[in-house]
PDB file of C-alpha atoms and ligand atoms in Angstrom:
ATOM      1  CA  UNK A   1      17.272 -21.100   7.182  1.00 45.00           C
ATOM      2  CA  UNK A   2      14.269 -19.036   6.213  1.00 58.00           C
ATOM      3  CA  UNK A   3      11.686 -18.217   8.394  1.00 84.00           C
ATOM      4  CA  UNK A   4       7.797 -18.044   7.462  1.00 94.00           C
ATOM      5  CA  UNK A   5       7.135 -14.525   5.951  1.00 98.00           C
ATOM      6  CA  UNK A   6       3.492 -13.257   6.686  1.00 98.00           C
ATOM      7  CA  UNK A   7       0.787 -11.425   4.582  1.00 98.00           C
ATOM      8  CA  UNK A   8      -0.409  -8.521   6.426  1.00 98.00           C
ATOM      9  CA  UNK A   9      -3.507  -6.684   5.462  1.00 99.00           C
ATOM     10  CA  UNK A  10      -4.676  -3.161   6.927  1.00 98.00           C
ATOM     11  CA  UNK A  11      -7.811  -2.289   5.658  1.00 98.00           C
ATOM     12  CA  UNK A  12     -11.066  -0.542   6.727  1.00 98.00           C
ATOM     13  CA  UNK A  13     -12.762   2.964   6.532  1.00 98.00           C
ATOM     14  CA  UNK A  14     -10.797   4.583   9.268  1.00 98.00           C
ATOM     15  CA  UNK A  15      -8.009   6.206   9.766  1.00 98.00           C
ATOM     16  CA  UNK A  16      -4.349   4.565  10.589  1.00 98.00           C
ATOM     17  CA  UNK A  17      -4.083   2.182   7.804  1.00 98.00           C
ATOM     18  CA  UNK A  18      -0.695   3.208   5.952  1.00 98.00           C
ATOM     19  CA  UNK A  19       0.690   4.824   9.352  1.00 98.00           C
ATOM     20  CA  UNK A  20       0.137   1.388  10.874  1.00 98.00           C
ATOM     21  CA  UNK A  21       2.002  -0.121   7.810  1.00 98.00           C
ATOM     22  CA  UNK A  22       4.784   2.659   7.766  1.00 98.00           C
ATOM     23  CA  UNK A  23       5.166   2.179  11.735  1.00 98.00           C
ATOM     24  CA  UNK A  24       5.936  -1.843  10.982  1.00 98.00           C
ATOM     25  CA  UNK A  25       8.216  -0.644   8.629  1.00 98.00           C
ATOM     26  CA  UNK A  26      10.129   1.278  10.883  1.00 98.00           C
ATOM     27  CA  UNK A  27      10.102  -1.283  13.396  1.00 98.00           C
ATOM     28  CA  UNK A  28      11.576  -3.558  10.897  1.00 98.00           C
ATOM     29  CA  UNK A  29      14.520  -1.452   9.993  1.00 98.00           C
ATOM     30  CA  UNK A  30      15.312  -0.955  13.643  1.00 97.00           C
ATOM     31  CA  UNK A  31      16.244  -4.743  13.225  1.00 98.00           C
ATOM     32  CA  UNK A  32      18.181  -4.312  10.560  1.00 98.00           C
ATOM     33  CA  UNK A  33      15.681  -5.584   7.884  1.00 98.00           C
ATOM     34  CA  UNK A  34      15.456  -4.408   4.298  1.00 98.00           C
ATOM     35  CA  UNK A  35      12.306  -3.139   3.617  1.00 98.00           C
ATOM     36  CA  UNK A  36      10.651  -1.402   0.473  1.00 98.00           C
ATOM     37  CA  UNK A  37       7.793   0.568   0.261  1.00 98.00           C
ATOM     38  CA  UNK A  38       5.812   0.834  -2.997  1.00 98.00           C
ATOM     39  CA  UNK A  39       2.941   3.761  -2.715  1.00 98.00           C
ATOM     40  CA  UNK A  40       0.109   3.244  -5.301  1.00 97.00           C
ATOM     41  CA  UNK A  41      -2.162   6.087  -6.185  1.00 95.00           C
ATOM     42  CA  UNK A  42       0.102   8.837  -4.098  1.00 95.00           C
ATOM     43  CA  UNK A  43       2.576  10.920  -6.474  1.00 94.00           C
ATOM     44  CA  UNK A  44       6.093  11.957  -5.672  1.00 90.00           C
ATOM     45  CA  UNK A  45       5.414  15.535  -5.052  1.00 89.00           C
ATOM     46  CA  UNK A  46       2.675  14.710  -2.316  1.00 85.00           C
ATOM     47  CA  UNK A  47       4.641  16.261   0.540  1.00 90.00           C
ATOM     48  CA  UNK A  48       4.107  13.377   2.772  1.00 95.00           C
ATOM     49  CA  UNK A  49       6.436  13.350   5.881  1.00 96.00           C
ATOM     50  CA  UNK A  50       6.993  10.073   5.830  1.00 97.00           C
ATOM     51  CA  UNK A  51       8.832  10.276   2.411  1.00 97.00           C
ATOM     52  CA  UNK A  52      11.728  12.336   4.321  1.00 96.00           C
ATOM     53  CA  UNK A  53      11.717   9.811   7.180  1.00 97.00           C
ATOM     54  CA  UNK A  54      11.582   7.090   4.857  1.00 97.00           C
ATOM     55  CA  UNK A  55      14.763   8.441   2.893  1.00 97.00           C
ATOM     56  CA  UNK A  56      16.535   9.369   6.329  1.00 97.00           C
ATOM     57  CA  UNK A  57      15.760   5.773   7.738  1.00 96.00           C
ATOM     58  CA  UNK A  58      17.060   3.942   4.502  1.00 97.00           C
ATOM     59  CA  UNK A  59      13.585   2.260   3.563  1.00 98.00           C
ATOM     60  CA  UNK A  60      13.272   2.539  -0.351  1.00 98.00           C
ATOM     61  CA  UNK A  61      10.108   3.860  -1.321  1.00 98.00           C
ATOM     62  CA  UNK A  62       8.430   4.460  -4.170  1.00 98.00           C
ATOM     63  CA  UNK A  63       5.560   6.927  -4.904  1.00 97.00           C
ATOM     64  CA  UNK A  64       4.172   5.092  -8.134  1.00 96.00           C
ATOM     65  CA  UNK A  65       1.022   6.999  -8.563  1.00 93.00           C
ATOM     66  CA  UNK A  66      -0.344  10.323 -10.170  1.00 91.00           C
ATOM     67  CA  UNK A  67      -2.575  11.716  -7.456  1.00 87.00           C
ATOM     68  CA  UNK A  68      -5.895  11.963  -5.861  1.00 86.00           C
ATOM     69  CA  UNK A  69      -8.122   9.683  -8.620  1.00 85.00           C
ATOM     70  CA  UNK A  70     -10.935  12.398  -9.004  1.00 86.00           C
ATOM     71  CA  UNK A  71      -8.313  15.040  -9.556  1.00 88.00           C
ATOM     72  CA  UNK A  72      -6.071  13.459 -12.297  1.00 91.00           C
ATOM     73  CA  UNK A  73      -7.233  12.227 -15.715  1.00 92.00           C
ATOM     74  CA  UNK A  74      -8.259   8.724 -15.823  1.00 92.00           C
ATOM     75  CA  UNK A  75      -5.896   7.844 -18.339  1.00 93.00           C
ATOM     76  CA  UNK A  76      -2.735   8.840 -15.947  1.00 93.00           C
ATOM     77  CA  UNK A  77      -4.681   6.876 -13.352  1.00 93.00           C
ATOM     78  CA  UNK A  78      -4.641   4.017 -15.287  1.00 94.00           C
ATOM     79  CA  UNK A  79      -1.136   4.262 -16.476  1.00 95.00           C
ATOM     80  CA  UNK A  80       0.475   4.877 -13.438  1.00 96.00           C
ATOM     81  CA  UNK A  81      -1.286   1.908 -11.738  1.00 96.00           C
ATOM     82  CA  UNK A  82      -0.183  -0.159 -14.185  1.00 96.00           C
ATOM     83  CA  UNK A  83       3.457   0.539 -13.841  1.00 97.00           C
ATOM     84  CA  UNK A  84       2.856   0.343 -10.196  1.00 98.00           C
ATOM     85  CA  UNK A  85       1.758  -3.003 -10.106  1.00 98.00           C
ATOM     86  CA  UNK A  86       4.501  -3.842 -12.439  1.00 98.00           C
ATOM     87  CA  UNK A  87       7.045  -2.280  -9.782  1.00 98.00           C
ATOM     88  CA  UNK A  88       5.630  -3.861  -6.815  1.00 98.00           C
ATOM     89  CA  UNK A  89       5.719  -7.580  -8.779  1.00 98.00           C
ATOM     90  CA  UNK A  90       9.417  -6.824  -9.462  1.00 98.00           C
ATOM     91  CA  UNK A  91      10.287  -5.777  -6.019  1.00 98.00           C
ATOM     92  CA  UNK A  92       8.211  -8.467  -4.369  1.00 98.00           C
ATOM     93  CA  UNK A  93       9.727 -11.382  -6.554  1.00 98.00           C
ATOM     94  CA  UNK A  94      13.440  -9.921  -6.446  1.00 98.00           C
ATOM     95  CA  UNK A  95      14.013 -11.240  -3.188  1.00 98.00           C
ATOM     96  CA  UNK A  96      16.124  -8.691  -2.005  1.00 98.00           C
ATOM     97  CA  UNK A  97      13.985  -7.490   0.931  1.00 98.00           C
ATOM     98  CA  UNK A  98      12.690  -8.886   4.194  1.00 98.00           C
ATOM     99  CA  UNK A  99       9.331  -6.581   3.804  1.00 98.00           C
ATOM    100  CA  UNK A 100       7.635  -5.191   1.400  1.00 99.00           C
ATOM    101  CA  UNK A 101       4.745  -2.579   1.975  1.00 98.00           C
ATOM    102  CA  UNK A 102       2.038  -2.069  -1.188  1.00 98.00           C
ATOM    103  CA  UNK A 103       0.560   0.940   0.383  1.00 98.00           C
ATOM    104  CA  UNK A 104      -3.106   1.807  -0.936  1.00 98.00           C
ATOM    105  CA  UNK A 105      -2.743  -1.444  -3.277  1.00 98.00           C
ATOM    106  CA  UNK A 106      -6.260  -2.502  -2.184  1.00 98.00           C
ATOM    107  CA  UNK A 107      -7.814   0.675  -3.491  1.00 97.00           C
ATOM    108  CA  UNK A 108      -6.086   0.414  -7.010  1.00 96.00           C
ATOM    109  CA  UNK A 109      -7.593  -3.156  -7.001  1.00 97.00           C
ATOM    110  CA  UNK A 110     -10.998  -1.727  -6.096  1.00 96.00           C
ATOM    111  CA  UNK A 111     -10.864   1.430  -8.238  1.00 94.00           C
ATOM    112  CA  UNK A 112     -14.335   1.689 -10.064  1.00 90.00           C
ATOM    113  CA  UNK A 113     -14.577   1.050 -13.805  1.00 87.00           C
ATOM    114  CA  UNK A 114     -14.076   2.703 -16.496  1.00 83.00           C
ATOM    115  CA  UNK A 115     -10.862   4.100 -14.337  1.00 85.00           C
ATOM    116  CA  UNK A 116      -9.571   0.649 -12.603  1.00 79.00           C
ATOM    117  CA  UNK A 117     -11.295  -2.027 -15.370  1.00 83.00           C
ATOM    118  CA  UNK A 118      -8.941  -4.783 -15.821  1.00 85.00           C
ATOM    119  CA  UNK A 119      -5.962  -3.360 -14.224  1.00 94.00           C
ATOM    120  CA  UNK A 120      -5.285  -5.217 -10.822  1.00 97.00           C
ATOM    121  CA  UNK A 121      -7.631  -8.461 -10.115  1.00 96.00           C
ATOM    122  CA  UNK A 122      -7.727  -9.670  -6.778  1.00 97.00           C
ATOM    123  CA  UNK A 123      -6.443 -12.728  -8.605  1.00 98.00           C
ATOM    124  CA  UNK A 124      -3.062 -11.400  -9.490  1.00 98.00           C
ATOM    125  CA  UNK A 125      -2.938 -10.043  -5.963  1.00 98.00           C
ATOM    126  CA  UNK A 126      -3.837 -13.838  -4.543  1.00 98.00           C
ATOM    127  CA  UNK A 127      -1.055 -14.949  -6.935  1.00 98.00           C
ATOM    128  CA  UNK A 128       1.485 -12.783  -5.851  1.00 98.00           C
ATOM    129  CA  UNK A 129       0.900 -13.746  -2.167  1.00 98.00           C
ATOM    130  CA  UNK A 130       1.528 -17.394  -3.161  1.00 98.00           C
ATOM    131  CA  UNK A 131       4.313 -16.757  -5.463  1.00 98.00           C
ATOM    132  CA  UNK A 132       6.518 -14.680  -3.026  1.00 98.00           C
ATOM    133  CA  UNK A 133       9.794 -15.363  -1.326  1.00 98.00           C
ATOM    134  CA  UNK A 134       8.758 -17.225   1.449  1.00 98.00           C
ATOM    135  CA  UNK A 135      10.715 -15.171   4.133  1.00 97.00           C
ATOM    136  CA  UNK A 136       9.244 -12.136   2.832  1.00 98.00           C
ATOM    137  CA  UNK A 137       6.822  -9.955   4.614  1.00 98.00           C
ATOM    138  CA  UNK A 138       4.325  -8.575   2.466  1.00 99.00           C
ATOM    139  CA  UNK A 139       1.851  -5.776   3.994  1.00 99.00           C
ATOM    140  CA  UNK A 140      -1.280  -4.440   2.069  1.00 99.00           C
ATOM    141  CA  UNK A 141      -3.039  -1.415   2.638  1.00 98.00           C
ATOM    142  CA  UNK A 142      -6.162   0.241   1.444  1.00 98.00           C
ATOM    143  CA  UNK A 143     -10.072   0.630   1.819  1.00 97.00           C
ATOM    144  CA  UNK A 144     -11.957  -2.442   0.477  1.00 96.00           C
ATOM    145  CA  UNK A 145      -9.274  -5.265   0.574  1.00 98.00           C
ATOM    146  CA  UNK A 146     -11.042  -7.893  -1.406  1.00 98.00           C
ATOM    147  CA  UNK A 147     -12.331 -11.117   0.004  1.00 98.00           C
ATOM    148  CA  UNK A 148      -9.804 -13.525  -1.918  1.00 98.00           C
ATOM    149  CA  UNK A 149      -7.003 -11.505  -0.581  1.00 98.00           C
ATOM    150  CA  UNK A 150      -8.611 -11.727   2.715  1.00 98.00           C
ATOM    151  CA  UNK A 151      -9.016 -15.172   2.631  1.00 98.00           C
ATOM    152  CA  UNK A 152      -5.272 -15.699   1.810  1.00 98.00           C
ATOM    153  CA  UNK A 153      -3.784 -13.289   4.491  1.00 98.00           C
ATOM    154  CA  UNK A 154      -2.388 -14.069   7.689  1.00 98.00           C
ATOM    155  CA  UNK A 155      -3.354 -11.338   9.551  1.00 98.00           C
ATOM    156  CA  UNK A 156      -6.296  -8.802   8.881  1.00 98.00           C
ATOM    157  CA  UNK A 157      -7.144  -5.935  10.589  1.00 98.00           C
ATOM    158  CA  UNK A 158      -9.885  -4.001   9.821  1.00 98.00           C
ATOM    159  CA  UNK A 159      -9.795  -0.107  10.950  1.00 98.00           C
ATOM    160  CA  UNK A 160     -13.404   1.098  11.338  1.00 98.00           C
ATOM    161  CA  UNK A 161     -14.217   5.076  11.854  1.00 98.00           C
ATOM    162  CA  UNK A 162     -16.064   5.895  14.641  1.00 98.00           C
ATOM    163  CA  UNK A 163     -15.485   9.555  14.220  1.00 97.00           C
ATOM    164  CA  UNK A 164     -13.266  11.537  11.829  1.00 97.00           C
ATOM    165  CA  UNK A 165     -12.357  15.428  12.284  1.00 97.00           C
ATOM    166  CA  UNK A 166     -12.789  15.943   8.639  1.00 94.00           C
ATOM    167  CA  UNK A 167     -16.296  15.573   9.148  1.00 94.00           C
ATOM    168  CA  UNK A 168     -16.494  18.457  11.320  1.00 95.00           C
ATOM    169  CA  UNK A 169     -14.528  20.130   8.801  1.00 96.00           C
ATOM    170  CA  UNK A 170     -10.960  19.881   9.927  1.00 95.00           C
ATOM    171  CA  UNK A 171      -8.874  19.580   6.663  1.00 94.00           C
ATOM    172  CA  UNK A 172      -5.668  17.480   6.284  1.00 94.00           C
ATOM    173  CA  UNK A 173      -3.027  18.529   8.586  1.00 95.00           C
ATOM    174  CA  UNK A 174       0.586  18.546   8.591  1.00 96.00           C
ATOM    175  CA  UNK A 175       1.729  15.524  10.554  1.00 97.00           C
ATOM    176  CA  UNK A 176      -1.663  14.379  10.999  1.00 97.00           C
ATOM    177  CA  UNK A 177      -2.428  13.127   7.779  1.00 95.00           C
ATOM    178  CA  UNK A 178       0.541  13.978   5.566  1.00 95.00           C
TER     179      UNK A 178
HETATM  180  P1  ATP B   1      -2.966   7.104   7.500  1.00 72.95           P
HETATM  181  O1  ATP B   1      -2.364   7.699   6.158  1.00 72.95           O
HETATM  182  O2  ATP B   1      -3.190   8.444   8.386  1.00 72.95           O
HETATM  183  O3  ATP B   1      -2.458   6.073   8.187  1.00 72.95           O
HETATM  184  P2  ATP B   1      -5.257   5.732   6.089  1.00 72.95           P
HETATM  185  O4  ATP B   1      -3.895   5.336   5.324  1.00 72.95           O
HETATM  186  O5  ATP B   1      -5.913   4.587   7.170  1.00 72.95           O
HETATM  187  O6  ATP B   1      -4.826   7.154   7.101  1.00 72.95           O
HETATM  188  P3  ATP B   1      -6.604   6.487   3.765  1.00 72.95           P
HETATM  189  O7  ATP B   1      -7.854   5.577   3.519  1.00 72.95           O
HETATM  190  O8  ATP B   1      -5.458   5.733   2.922  1.00 72.95           O
HETATM  191  O9  ATP B   1      -6.075   6.455   5.337  1.00 72.95           O
HETATM  192  O10 ATP B   1      -6.992   7.900   3.420  1.00 72.95           O
HETATM  193  C1  ATP B   1      -6.335   8.732   3.162  1.00 72.95           C
HETATM  194  C2  ATP B   1      -6.351  10.172   3.807  1.00 72.95           C
HETATM  195  O11 ATP B   1      -7.817  10.246   4.332  1.00 72.95           O
HETATM  196  C3  ATP B   1      -5.706  10.235   5.227  1.00 72.95           C
HETATM  197  O12 ATP B   1      -4.966  10.920   5.623  1.00 72.95           O
HETATM  198  C4  ATP B   1      -6.984  10.194   6.390  1.00 72.95           C
HETATM  199  O13 ATP B   1      -6.969  11.273   7.327  1.00 72.95           O
HETATM  200  C5  ATP B   1      -8.168  10.320   5.536  1.00 72.95           C
HETATM  201  N1  ATP B   1      -9.104   9.566   5.926  1.00 72.95           N
HETATM  202  C6  ATP B   1      -9.089   8.260   6.474  1.00 72.95           C
HETATM  203  N2  ATP B   1     -10.395   7.533   6.897  1.00 72.95           N
HETATM  204  C7  ATP B   1     -10.935   8.945   6.900  1.00 72.95           C
HETATM  205  C8  ATP B   1     -12.513   9.148   7.360  1.00 72.95           C
HETATM  206  N3  ATP B   1     -13.012   7.650   7.704  1.00 72.95           N
HETATM  207  N4  ATP B   1     -12.962  10.234   7.218  1.00 72.95           N
HETATM  208  C9  ATP B   1     -12.320  11.394   6.540  1.00 72.95           C
HETATM  209  N5  ATP B   1     -10.950  10.952   6.232  1.00 72.95           N
HETATM  210  C10 ATP B   1     -10.541  10.299   6.431  1.00 72.95           C
HETATM  211 MG1   MG B   2      -3.668   5.030   3.517  1.00 72.95          MG
END
């Protein structure tokens, strides 16, 4: 008997969306659940500590991006976002997992034109939520979650930035940002 899987969204402009989703992924594997993480916009050579730990703890993970949208050619971003979305749909619909995390997918949907023009529509994400296997927990992260996605989700947390060390000139730090 399948229990109802949830759709959970972490959005907002404060720090903690990806780490919240990965915290939940680690919690789930602790119960023997099968988890897959697809990371949009992040490249395989990004050096994130969580990649090492996902590999150690048996969380299937894919960095399906080209890197920062402002530092790579728009064409690379477009190509990798398309491929990441194909991979994400394949993983979600496979019914091989108890939880799938689509990290930064909200950002990929919200990419400005012309970079993000007509790649992933909010309606595509809504359709995926509607068609996903009933038991699957689907976790969506990233700023600017679309209203249609928010409406469809079971849980939405908006993390607001009250302050961030970056604004005091502190650069990204090992163990904190990556
Ligand atoms: P984390 O990966 O630490 O959970 P996040 O997923 O909420 O953060 P993103 O919006 O994906 O953050 O942004 C990626 C990086 O930008 C993070 O490493 C984070 O430290 C930094 N960041 C997040 N929010 C802010 C902010 N309000 N001001 C400056 N930098 C930020
Ligand atoms: Mg993030």
